[in-house]
Amino acid sequence: MSSTIFELDEEQQAARTWFESLRTRICAAFEAIEHDAGSDARFDYVAWDREDHNGAAEGGGGGVRAVMKGRVFEKVGVNVSTVHGAFSPDFARTIHGAESDPNFFATGISLVAHMANPHVPAVHMNTRFLVTTKRWFGGGADLNPPIPDDRDTADFHAALKAACDAHDPEHYPRFKAWADDYFYIPHRKVHRGVGGIFYDHLEGDFAANFAFTRAVGEAFLDIFPKIVRRRMNDHATEADRARMLAWRGRYAEFNLVYDRGTLFGLKTGGNVDAILMSLPPVATWE
């Protein structure tokens, strides 16, 4: 993954291994879509090593940034990272379980896809495992169509609901509401997209919470390529393209102003290019 190695316990290694395997399968599915569209686009992989909050090399792990720019996926990033170290004192006070001890471990996968066709929804997916004085999973997925389609929205939510219901019937209504609250742009008074699920601080039973997190990843891998394939050849007008670019501006505003994952990456010595891969390749503001 990166050139820096440190010892992981059994739970940390299991989470890291699965996140990296999910990355590999998602990238293969997305490359297959590009191939079927007559494109030879492939992911470009760049490894990086973590630096601490003072900017010094710490031997604290790193990650791999994978980005593809193709005919269907105008820009998609699928990143994995496994890092450890200590939060800065101010930031530690904002992190679950780090108030009295700033040391942390984090591993996860983060994905954002911006599509070439305005009728294919953009998407975000992230799942992660964090260790401070507590251990927990977090993550979720949300659909971000410039031009919403009821069938796409229903199918995406149905896939996530099925993943939730298999583990706890209270998960979906709770995590859907959490996503609706989180993926909202207060200064615009609009939601970023058509929602999905968002969860955090899922702690206690590692096996059960890890199984649920895997189910979220598998649900995403199953449903999103299906949505892409049925919409990627839809006719799009210049007006549709203009609508998409304006919508991307709102997406960028959310990620730069409100997104906690962006802040976490910047505050923990993450790779700037990997952190900001979520930004769209082209956007407009009017």
Short mmCIF file of C-alpha atoms in Angstrom, two decimals, residues 74 116-119 146-147 234-248 282 284 286:
data_model
loop_
_atom_site.label_atom_id
_atom_site.label_comp_id
_atom_site.label_asym_id
_atom_site.label_seq_id
_atom_site.Cartn_x
_atom_site.Cartn_y
_atom_site.Cartn_z
CA GLU A 74 -15.35 11.82 -16.25
CA ALA A 116 -19.67 12.41 -18.08
CA ASN A 117 -23.37 12.01 -18.87
CA PRO A 118 -25.62 14.34 -16.82
CA HIS A 119 -28.23 11.56 -16.61
CA PRO A 146 -27.61 16.43 -11.40
CA ILE A 147 -30.93 15.37 -12.97
CA ASP A 234 -29.07 8.39 -22.39
CA HIS A 235 -29.28 11.40 -24.70
CA ALA A 236 -28.02 14.59 -23.04
CA THR A 237 -28.41 18.15 -24.29
CA GLU A 238 -26.20 21.18 -23.74
CA ALA A 239 -28.80 22.38 -21.24
CA ASP A 240 -28.42 19.09 -19.36
CA ARG A 241 -24.64 19.58 -19.30
CA ALA A 242 -25.02 23.14 -18.02
CA ARG A 243 -27.33 21.90 -15.28
CA MET A 244 -24.75 19.29 -14.26
CA LEU A 245 -21.90 21.80 -14.07
CA ALA A 246 -23.93 24.16 -11.89
CA TRP A 247 -24.90 21.26 -9.63
CA ARG A 248 -21.23 20.28 -9.33
CA VAL A 282 -15.22 20.95 -14.14
CA THR A 284 -19.63 26.40 -12.80
CA GLU A 286 -23.60 31.52 -11.77
#
